[in-house]
mmCIF file of C-alpha atoms and ligand atoms in Angstrom:
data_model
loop_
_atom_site.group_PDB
_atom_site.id
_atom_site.type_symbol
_atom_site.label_atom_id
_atom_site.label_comp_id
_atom_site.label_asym_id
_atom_site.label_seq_id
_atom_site.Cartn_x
_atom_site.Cartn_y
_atom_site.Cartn_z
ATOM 1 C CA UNK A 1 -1.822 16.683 140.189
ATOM 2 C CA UNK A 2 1.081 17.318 137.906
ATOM 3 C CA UNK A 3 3.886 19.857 139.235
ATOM 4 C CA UNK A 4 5.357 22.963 137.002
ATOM 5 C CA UNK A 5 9.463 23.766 137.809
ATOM 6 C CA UNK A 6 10.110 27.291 137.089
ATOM 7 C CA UNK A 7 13.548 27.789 136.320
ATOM 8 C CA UNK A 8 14.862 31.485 136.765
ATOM 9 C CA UNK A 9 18.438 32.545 136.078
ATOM 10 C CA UNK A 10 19.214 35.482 137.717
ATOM 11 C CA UNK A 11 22.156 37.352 137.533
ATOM 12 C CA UNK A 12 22.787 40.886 139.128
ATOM 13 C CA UNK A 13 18.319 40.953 139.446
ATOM 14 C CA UNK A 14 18.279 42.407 142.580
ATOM 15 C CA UNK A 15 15.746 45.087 141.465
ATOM 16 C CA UNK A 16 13.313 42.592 139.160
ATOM 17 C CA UNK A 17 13.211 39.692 141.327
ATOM 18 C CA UNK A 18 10.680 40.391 143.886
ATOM 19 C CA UNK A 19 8.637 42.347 141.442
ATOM 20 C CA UNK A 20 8.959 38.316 139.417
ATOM 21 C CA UNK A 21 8.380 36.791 142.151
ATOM 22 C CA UNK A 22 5.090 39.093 143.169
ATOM 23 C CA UNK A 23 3.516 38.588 139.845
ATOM 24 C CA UNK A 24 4.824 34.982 139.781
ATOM 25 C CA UNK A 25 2.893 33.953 142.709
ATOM 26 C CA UNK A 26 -0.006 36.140 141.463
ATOM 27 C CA UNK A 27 -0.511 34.475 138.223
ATOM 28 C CA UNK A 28 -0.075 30.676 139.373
ATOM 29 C CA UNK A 29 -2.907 31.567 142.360
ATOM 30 C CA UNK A 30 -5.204 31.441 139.373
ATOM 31 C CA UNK A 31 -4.229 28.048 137.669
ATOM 32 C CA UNK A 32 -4.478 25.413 140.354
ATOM 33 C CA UNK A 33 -1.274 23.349 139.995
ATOM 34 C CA UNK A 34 1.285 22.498 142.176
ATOM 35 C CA UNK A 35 5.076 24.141 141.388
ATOM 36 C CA UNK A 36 8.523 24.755 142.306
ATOM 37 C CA UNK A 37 10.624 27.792 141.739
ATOM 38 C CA UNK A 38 13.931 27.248 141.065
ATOM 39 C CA UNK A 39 16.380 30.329 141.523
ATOM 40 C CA UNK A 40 19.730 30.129 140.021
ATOM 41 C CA UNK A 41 22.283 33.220 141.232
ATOM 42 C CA UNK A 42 24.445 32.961 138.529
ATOM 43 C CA UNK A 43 27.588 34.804 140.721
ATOM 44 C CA UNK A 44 25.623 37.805 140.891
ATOM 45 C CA UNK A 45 27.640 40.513 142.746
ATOM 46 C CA UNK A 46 24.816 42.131 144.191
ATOM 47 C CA UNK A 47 22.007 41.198 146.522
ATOM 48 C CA UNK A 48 20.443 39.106 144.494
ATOM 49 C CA UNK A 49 21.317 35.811 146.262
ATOM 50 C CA UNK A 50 20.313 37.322 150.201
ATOM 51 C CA UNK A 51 16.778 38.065 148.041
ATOM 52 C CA UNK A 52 16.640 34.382 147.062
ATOM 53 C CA UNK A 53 17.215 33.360 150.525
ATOM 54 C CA UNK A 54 14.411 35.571 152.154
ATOM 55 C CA UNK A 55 11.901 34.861 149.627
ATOM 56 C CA UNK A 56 13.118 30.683 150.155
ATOM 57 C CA UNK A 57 12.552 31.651 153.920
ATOM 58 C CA UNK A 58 8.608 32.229 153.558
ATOM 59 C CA UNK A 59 7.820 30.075 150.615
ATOM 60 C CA UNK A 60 8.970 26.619 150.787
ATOM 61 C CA UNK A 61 8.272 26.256 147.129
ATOM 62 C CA UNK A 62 11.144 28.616 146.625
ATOM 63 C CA UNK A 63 14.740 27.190 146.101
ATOM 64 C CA UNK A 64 18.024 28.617 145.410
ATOM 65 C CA UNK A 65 21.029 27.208 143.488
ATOM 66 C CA UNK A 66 24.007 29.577 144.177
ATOM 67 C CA UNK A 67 26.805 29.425 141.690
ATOM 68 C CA UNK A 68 30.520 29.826 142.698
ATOM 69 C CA UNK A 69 30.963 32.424 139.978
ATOM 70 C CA UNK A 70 29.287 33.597 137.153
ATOM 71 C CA UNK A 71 29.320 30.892 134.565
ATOM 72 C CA UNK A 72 26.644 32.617 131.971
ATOM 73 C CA UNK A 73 22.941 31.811 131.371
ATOM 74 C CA UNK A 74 22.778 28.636 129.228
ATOM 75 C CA UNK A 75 25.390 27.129 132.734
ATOM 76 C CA UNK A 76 22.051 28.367 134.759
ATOM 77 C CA UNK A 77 19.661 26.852 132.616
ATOM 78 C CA UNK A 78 21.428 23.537 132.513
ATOM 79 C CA UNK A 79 21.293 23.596 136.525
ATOM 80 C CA UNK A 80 17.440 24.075 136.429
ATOM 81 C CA UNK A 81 16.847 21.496 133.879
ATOM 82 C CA UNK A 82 19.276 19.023 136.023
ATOM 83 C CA UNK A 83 17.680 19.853 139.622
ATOM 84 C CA UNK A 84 13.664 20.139 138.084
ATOM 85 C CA UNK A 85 11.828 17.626 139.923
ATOM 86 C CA UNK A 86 8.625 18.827 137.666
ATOM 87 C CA UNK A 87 6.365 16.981 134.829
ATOM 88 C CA UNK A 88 6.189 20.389 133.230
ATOM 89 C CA UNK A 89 9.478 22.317 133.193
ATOM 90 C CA UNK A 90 9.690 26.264 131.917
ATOM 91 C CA UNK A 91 12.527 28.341 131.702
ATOM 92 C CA UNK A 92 11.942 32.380 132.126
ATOM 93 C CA UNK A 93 14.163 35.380 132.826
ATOM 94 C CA UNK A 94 13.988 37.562 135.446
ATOM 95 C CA UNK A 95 13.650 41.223 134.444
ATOM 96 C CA UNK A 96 9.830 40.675 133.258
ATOM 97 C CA UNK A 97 11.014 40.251 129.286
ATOM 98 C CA UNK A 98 9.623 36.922 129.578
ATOM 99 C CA UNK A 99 5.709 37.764 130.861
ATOM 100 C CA UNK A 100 4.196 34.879 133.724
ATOM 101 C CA UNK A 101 0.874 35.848 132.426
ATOM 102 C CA UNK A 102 1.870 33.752 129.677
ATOM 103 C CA UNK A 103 2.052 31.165 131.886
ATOM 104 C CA UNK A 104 -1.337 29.497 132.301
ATOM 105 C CA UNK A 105 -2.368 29.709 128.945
ATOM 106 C CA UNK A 106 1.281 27.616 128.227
ATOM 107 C CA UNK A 107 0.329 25.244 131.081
ATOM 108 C CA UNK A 108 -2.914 24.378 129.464
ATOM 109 C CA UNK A 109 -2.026 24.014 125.741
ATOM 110 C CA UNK A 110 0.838 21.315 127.653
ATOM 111 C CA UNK A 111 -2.058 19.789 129.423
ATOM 112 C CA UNK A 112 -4.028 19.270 126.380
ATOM 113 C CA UNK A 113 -0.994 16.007 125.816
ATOM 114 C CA UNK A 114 -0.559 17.118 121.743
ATOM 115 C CA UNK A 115 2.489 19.304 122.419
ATOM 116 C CA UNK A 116 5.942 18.485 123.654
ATOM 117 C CA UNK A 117 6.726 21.988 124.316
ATOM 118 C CA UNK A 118 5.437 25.282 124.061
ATOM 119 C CA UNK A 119 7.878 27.746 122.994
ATOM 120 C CA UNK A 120 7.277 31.753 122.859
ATOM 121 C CA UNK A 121 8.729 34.119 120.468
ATOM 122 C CA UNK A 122 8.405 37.779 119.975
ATOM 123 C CA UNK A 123 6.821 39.014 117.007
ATOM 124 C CA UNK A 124 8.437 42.765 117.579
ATOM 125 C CA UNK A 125 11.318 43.767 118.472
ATOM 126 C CA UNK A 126 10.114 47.365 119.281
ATOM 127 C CA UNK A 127 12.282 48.460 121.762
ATOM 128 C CA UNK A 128 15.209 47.158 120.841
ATOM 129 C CA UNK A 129 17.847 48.943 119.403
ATOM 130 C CA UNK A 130 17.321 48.704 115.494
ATOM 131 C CA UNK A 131 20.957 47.877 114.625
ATOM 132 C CA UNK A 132 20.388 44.527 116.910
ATOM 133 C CA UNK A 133 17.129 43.705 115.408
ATOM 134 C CA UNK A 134 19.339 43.999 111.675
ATOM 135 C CA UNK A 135 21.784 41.255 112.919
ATOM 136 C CA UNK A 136 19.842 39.054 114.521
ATOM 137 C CA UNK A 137 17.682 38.727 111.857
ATOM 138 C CA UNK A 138 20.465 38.001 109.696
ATOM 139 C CA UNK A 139 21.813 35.427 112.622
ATOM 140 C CA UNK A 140 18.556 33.969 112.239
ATOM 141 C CA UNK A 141 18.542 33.549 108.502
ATOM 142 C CA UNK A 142 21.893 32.471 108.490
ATOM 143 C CA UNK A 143 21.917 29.518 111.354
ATOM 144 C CA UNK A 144 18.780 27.782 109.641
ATOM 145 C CA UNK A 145 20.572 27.718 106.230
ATOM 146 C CA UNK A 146 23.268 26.138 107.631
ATOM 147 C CA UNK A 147 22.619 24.007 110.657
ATOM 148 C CA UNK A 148 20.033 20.945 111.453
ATOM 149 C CA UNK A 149 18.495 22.563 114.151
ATOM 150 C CA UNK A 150 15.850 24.499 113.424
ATOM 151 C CA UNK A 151 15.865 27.702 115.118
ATOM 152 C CA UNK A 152 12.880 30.220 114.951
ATOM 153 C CA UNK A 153 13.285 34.168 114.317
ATOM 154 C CA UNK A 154 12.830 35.750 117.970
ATOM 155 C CA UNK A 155 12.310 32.723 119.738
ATOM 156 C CA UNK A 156 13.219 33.053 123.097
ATOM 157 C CA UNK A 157 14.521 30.964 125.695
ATOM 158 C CA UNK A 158 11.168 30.857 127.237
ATOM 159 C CA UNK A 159 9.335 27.843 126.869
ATOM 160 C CA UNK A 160 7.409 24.649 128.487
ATOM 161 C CA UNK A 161 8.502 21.311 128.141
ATOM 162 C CA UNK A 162 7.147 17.927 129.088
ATOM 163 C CA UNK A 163 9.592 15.609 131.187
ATOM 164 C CA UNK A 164 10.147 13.551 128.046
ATOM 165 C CA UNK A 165 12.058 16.645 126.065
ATOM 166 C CA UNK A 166 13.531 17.945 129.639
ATOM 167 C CA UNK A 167 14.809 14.446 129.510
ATOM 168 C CA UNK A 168 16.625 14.549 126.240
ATOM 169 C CA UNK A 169 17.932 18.087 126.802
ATOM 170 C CA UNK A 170 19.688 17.125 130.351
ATOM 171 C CA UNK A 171 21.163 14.376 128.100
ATOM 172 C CA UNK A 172 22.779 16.889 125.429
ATOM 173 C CA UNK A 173 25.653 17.538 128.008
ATOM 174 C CA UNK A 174 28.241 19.375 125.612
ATOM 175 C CA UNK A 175 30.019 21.693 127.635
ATOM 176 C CA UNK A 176 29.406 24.255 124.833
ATOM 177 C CA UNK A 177 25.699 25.158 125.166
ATOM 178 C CA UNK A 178 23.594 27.087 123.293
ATOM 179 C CA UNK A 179 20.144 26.257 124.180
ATOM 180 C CA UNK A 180 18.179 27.410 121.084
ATOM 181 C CA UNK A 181 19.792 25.207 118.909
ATOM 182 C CA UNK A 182 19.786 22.301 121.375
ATOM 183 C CA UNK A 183 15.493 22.971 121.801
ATOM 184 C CA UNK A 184 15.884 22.896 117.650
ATOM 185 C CA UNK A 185 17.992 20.052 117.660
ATOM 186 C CA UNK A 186 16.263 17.441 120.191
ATOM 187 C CA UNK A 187 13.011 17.967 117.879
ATOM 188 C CA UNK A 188 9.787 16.495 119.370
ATOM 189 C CA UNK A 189 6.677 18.542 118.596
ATOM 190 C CA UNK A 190 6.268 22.437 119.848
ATOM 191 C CA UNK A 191 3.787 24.902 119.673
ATOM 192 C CA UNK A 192 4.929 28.181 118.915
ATOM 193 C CA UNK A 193 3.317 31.294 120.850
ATOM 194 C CA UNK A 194 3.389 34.936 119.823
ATOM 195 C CA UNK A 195 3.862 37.636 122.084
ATOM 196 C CA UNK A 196 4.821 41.017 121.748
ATOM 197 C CA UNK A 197 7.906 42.408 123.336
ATOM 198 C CA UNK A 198 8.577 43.447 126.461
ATOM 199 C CA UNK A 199 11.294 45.783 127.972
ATOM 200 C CA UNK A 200 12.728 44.772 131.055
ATOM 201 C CA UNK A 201 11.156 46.085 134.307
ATOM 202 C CA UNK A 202 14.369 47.228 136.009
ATOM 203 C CA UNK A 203 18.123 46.749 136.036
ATOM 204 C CA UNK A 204 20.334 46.474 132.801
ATOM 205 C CA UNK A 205 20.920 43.918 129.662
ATOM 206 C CA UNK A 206 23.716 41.819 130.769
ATOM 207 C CA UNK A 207 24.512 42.137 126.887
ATOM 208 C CA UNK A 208 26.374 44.170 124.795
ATOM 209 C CA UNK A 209 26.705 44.121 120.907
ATOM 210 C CA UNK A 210 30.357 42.603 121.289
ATOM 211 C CA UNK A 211 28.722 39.815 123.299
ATOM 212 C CA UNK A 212 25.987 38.771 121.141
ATOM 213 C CA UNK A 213 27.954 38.878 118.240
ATOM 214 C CA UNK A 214 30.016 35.985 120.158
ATOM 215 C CA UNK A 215 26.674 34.467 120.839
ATOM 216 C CA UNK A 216 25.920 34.360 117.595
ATOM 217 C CA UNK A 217 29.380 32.723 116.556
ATOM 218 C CA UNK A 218 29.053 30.183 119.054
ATOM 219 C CA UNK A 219 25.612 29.244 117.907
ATOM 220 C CA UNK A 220 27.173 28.433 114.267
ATOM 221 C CA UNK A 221 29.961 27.034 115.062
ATOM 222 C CA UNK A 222 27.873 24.531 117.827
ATOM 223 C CA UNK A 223 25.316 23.757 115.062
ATOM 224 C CA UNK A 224 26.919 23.895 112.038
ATOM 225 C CA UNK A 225 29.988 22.104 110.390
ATOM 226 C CA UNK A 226 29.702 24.727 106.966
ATOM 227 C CA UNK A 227 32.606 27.409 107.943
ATOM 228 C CA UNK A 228 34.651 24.478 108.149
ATOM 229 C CA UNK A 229 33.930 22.969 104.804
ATOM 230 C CA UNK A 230 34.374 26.722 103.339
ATOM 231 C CA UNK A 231 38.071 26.367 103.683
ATOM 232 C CA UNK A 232 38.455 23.781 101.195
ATOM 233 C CA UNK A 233 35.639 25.137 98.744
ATOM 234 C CA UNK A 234 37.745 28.290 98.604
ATOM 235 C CA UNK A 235 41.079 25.854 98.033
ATOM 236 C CA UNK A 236 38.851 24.332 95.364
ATOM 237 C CA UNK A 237 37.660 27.479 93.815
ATOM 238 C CA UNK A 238 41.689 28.974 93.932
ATOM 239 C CA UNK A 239 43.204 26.102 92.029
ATOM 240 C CA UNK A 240 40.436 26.343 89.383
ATOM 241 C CA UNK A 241 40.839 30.345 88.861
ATOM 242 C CA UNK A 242 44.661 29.311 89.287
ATOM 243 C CA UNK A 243 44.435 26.990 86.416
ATOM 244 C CA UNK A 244 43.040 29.900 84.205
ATOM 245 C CA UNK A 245 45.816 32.641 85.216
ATOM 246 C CA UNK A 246 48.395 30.087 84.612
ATOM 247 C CA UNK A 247 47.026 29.707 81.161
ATOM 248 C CA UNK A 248 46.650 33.225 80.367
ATOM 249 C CA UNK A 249 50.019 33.943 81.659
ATOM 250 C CA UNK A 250 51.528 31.329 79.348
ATOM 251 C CA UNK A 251 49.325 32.385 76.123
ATOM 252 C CA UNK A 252 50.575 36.305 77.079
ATOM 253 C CA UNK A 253 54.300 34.652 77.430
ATOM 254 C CA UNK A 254 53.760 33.516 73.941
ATOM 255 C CA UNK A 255 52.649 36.209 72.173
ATOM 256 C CA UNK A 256 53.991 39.584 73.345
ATOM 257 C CA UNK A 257 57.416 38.353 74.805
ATOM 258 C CA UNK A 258 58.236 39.054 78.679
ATOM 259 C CA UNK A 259 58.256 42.685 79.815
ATOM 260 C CA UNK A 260 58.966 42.526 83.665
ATOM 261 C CA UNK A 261 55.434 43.939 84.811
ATOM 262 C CA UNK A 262 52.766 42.832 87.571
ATOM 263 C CA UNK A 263 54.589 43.881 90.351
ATOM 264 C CA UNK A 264 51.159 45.110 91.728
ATOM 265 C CA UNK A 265 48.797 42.116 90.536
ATOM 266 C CA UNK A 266 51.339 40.147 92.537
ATOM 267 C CA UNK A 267 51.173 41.821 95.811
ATOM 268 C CA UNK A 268 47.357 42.155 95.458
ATOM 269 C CA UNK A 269 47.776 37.852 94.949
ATOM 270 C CA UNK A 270 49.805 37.392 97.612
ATOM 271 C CA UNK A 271 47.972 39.426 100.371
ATOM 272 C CA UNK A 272 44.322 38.024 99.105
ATOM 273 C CA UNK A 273 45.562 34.518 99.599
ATOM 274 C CA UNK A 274 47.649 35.255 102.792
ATOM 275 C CA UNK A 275 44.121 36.807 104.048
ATOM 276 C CA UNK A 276 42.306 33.746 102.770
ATOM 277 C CA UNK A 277 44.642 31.270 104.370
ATOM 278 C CA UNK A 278 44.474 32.998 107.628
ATOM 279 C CA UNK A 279 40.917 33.271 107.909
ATOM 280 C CA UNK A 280 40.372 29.580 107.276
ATOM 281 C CA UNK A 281 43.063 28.697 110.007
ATOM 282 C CA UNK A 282 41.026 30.919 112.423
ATOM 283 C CA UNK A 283 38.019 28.875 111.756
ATOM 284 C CA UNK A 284 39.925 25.336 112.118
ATOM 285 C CA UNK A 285 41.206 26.921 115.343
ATOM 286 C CA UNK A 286 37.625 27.945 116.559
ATOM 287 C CA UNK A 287 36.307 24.598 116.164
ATOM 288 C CA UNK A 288 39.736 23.468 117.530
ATOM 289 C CA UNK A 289 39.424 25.578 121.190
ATOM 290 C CA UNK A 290 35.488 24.341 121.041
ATOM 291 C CA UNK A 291 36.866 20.606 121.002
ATOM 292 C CA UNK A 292 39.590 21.529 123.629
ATOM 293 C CA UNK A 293 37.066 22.557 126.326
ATOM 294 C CA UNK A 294 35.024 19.434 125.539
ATOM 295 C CA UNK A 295 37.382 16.692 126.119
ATOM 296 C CA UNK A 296 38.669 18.810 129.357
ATOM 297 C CA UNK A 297 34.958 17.205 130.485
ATOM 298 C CA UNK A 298 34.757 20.159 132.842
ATOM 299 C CA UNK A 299 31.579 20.703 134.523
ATOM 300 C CA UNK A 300 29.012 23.316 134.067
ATOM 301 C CA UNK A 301 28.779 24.929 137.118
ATOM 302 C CA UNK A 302 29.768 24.747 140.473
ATOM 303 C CA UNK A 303 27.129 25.476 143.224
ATOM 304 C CA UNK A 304 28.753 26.874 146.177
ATOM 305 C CA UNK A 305 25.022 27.305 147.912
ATOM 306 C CA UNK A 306 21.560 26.092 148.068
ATOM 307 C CA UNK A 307 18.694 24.958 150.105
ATOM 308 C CA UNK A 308 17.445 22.485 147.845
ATOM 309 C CA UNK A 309 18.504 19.241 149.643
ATOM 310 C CA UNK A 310 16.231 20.718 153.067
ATOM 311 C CA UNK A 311 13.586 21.434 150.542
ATOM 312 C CA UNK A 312 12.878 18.410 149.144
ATOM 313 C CA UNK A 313 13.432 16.404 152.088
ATOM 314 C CA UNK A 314 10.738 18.230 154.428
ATOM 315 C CA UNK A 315 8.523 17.741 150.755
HETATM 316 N N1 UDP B 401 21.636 35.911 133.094
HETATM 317 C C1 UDP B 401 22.372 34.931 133.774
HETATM 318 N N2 UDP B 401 23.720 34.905 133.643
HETATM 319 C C2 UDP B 401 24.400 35.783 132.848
HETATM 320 C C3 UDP B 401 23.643 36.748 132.136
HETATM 321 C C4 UDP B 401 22.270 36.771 132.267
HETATM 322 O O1 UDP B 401 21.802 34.118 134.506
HETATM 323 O O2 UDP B 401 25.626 35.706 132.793
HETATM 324 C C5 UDP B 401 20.154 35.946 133.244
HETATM 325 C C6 UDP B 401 19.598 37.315 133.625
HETATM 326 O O3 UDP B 401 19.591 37.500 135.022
HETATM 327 C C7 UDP B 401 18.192 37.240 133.061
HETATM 328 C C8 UDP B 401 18.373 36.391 131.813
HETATM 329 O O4 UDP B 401 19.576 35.661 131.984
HETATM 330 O O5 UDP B 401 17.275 36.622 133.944
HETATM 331 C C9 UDP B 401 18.424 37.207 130.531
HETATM 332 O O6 UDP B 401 19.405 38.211 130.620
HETATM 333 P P1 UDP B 401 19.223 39.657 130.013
HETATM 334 O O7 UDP B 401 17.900 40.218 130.412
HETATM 335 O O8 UDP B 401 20.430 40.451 130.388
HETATM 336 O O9 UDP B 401 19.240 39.345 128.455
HETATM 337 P P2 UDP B 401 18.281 39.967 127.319
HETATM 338 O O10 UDP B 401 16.868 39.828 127.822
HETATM 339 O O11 UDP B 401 18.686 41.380 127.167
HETATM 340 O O12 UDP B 401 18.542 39.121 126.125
HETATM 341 MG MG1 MG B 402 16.145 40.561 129.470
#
């Protein structure tokens, strides 16, 4: 029989985990397959990780990865995908947003062999604050103009994959993660279900409009080389329009003389380029710090905790 790994970042769930957990167990009692559950405590400050433990106590399917520190979702996901022992691996959050009862009908489109992966995506957002719907549709637009990897509008990080793409994403190993690009960007062939959304079943979004904007930065500037190329279309574009001004200047020279004037045109020259010049540097230095961290070959994560080694060796 083939096995299913769950993997479930969790940070600060104490609330939604055992409610995931009850309808977990619930759902997969009706699909007969063997699984793991992998539980990552991302440095959650509550009691998240003493949950993991009890619920690893009665169920020896359960395991538990405890991080030294919080080191952000796509650091959890990268431990699940490294630790899955599974022939079908799925990623899903905690709080619910990401329904189980999805689960068997993924499982058996996998089965069927035509699929790599099935991937999920939310065809509302209703819930959601509107202003974050705006820019993420916008993100959305955006990344898939100027990356290679394509990345679907409200896909989520919710999906099934075979061992073969589980496989190739373990072997993207750039410190910098951002997983929906890397899904987008290791190709192989996924099917794409629709769900609606979901709001989270207790507990608080870890993120703010500050941090997804960040999210969103990273996500270009991981998958796409075109804000660094902008720098020297705008140089290209300035020496052009340059060329022009110089000529007019000279033709107005000509004709009506030199009357000391422009004082303002100057200043408004001056402080558009200054701006320009700046804002290109930033985005040298952006891809600059994202280079830093990745020679610095620093790893991931660092579990201080788990019980997977006892686990697998009573398995
Ligand atoms: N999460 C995590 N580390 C973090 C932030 C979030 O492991 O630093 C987990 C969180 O526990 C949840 C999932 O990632 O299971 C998604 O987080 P959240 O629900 O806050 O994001 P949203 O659904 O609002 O996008
Ligand atoms: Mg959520």
């Amino acid at each position: 029989m083939k096995m299913l790994s769950l993997i479930v970042p969790c940070y600060n769930e104490q609330e939604s985990l055992p409610v995931f957990y009850e309808e977990v167990i619930r759902v997969m009692q009706e699909i007969e397959t063997e699984y793991e559950l992998l539980l990552i405590n991302d440095g959650s400050s509550d009691d998240t990780l003493t949950i993991m433990k009890r619920l690893s106590e009665k169920d020896s399917r359960v395991m538990y990865f405890s991080f030294s520190r919080n080191f952000g979702k796509e650091a959890a996901m990268y431990a699940g995908f490294c630790h899955a022992k599974g022939d079908y691996v799925a990623v899903m959050d905690a709080d619910m947003q990401d329904p189980p009862s999805l689960l068997p009908e993924m499982l058996s489109i996998m089965e069927r062999g035509e699929y790599d992966s099935v991937a999920t995506r939310r065809v509302t957002r209703k819930g959601e604050p509107k202003i974050r719907s705006f820019f993420a549709r916008k993100f959305y637009k955006l990344i898939n103009k100027i990356s290679d990897a394509d990345i679907v509008d409200g896909a989520r990080d919710f999906r099934m994959m075979n061992r073969d793409m589980v496989t190739a994403v373990v072997s993207m190993c750039e410190y910098n993660r951002f997983s929906k690009g890397i899904f987008g960007w290791v190709g192989f062939k996924t099917y794409w279900l629709p769900y609606e959304n979901v709001e989270r079943v207790a507990g608080e979004t870890k993120w703010n409009f500050f941090s997804l904007f960040k999210y969103a930065l990273d996500g270009i500037i991981n998958f796409s080389q075109v804000p660094l190329s902008m720098a020297s279309w705008f140089g290209i574009i300035m020496t052009m329009l340059s060329f022009f001004v110089l000529l007019f200047v000279v033709i107005r020279r000509a004709v009506f003389g030199d009357p000391v004037a422009g004082w303002a045109s100057t200043i408004c020259v001056i402080l558009f380029l200054g701006g320009l010049q700046l804002f290109s540097i930033g985005v040298m230095g952006q891809y600059l710090a994202k280079m830093y961290l990745e020679t610095k070959k620093r790893p991931h994560y660092i579990i201080a905790e788990s019980n997977a080694d006892e686990v697998r060796k009573i398995k």
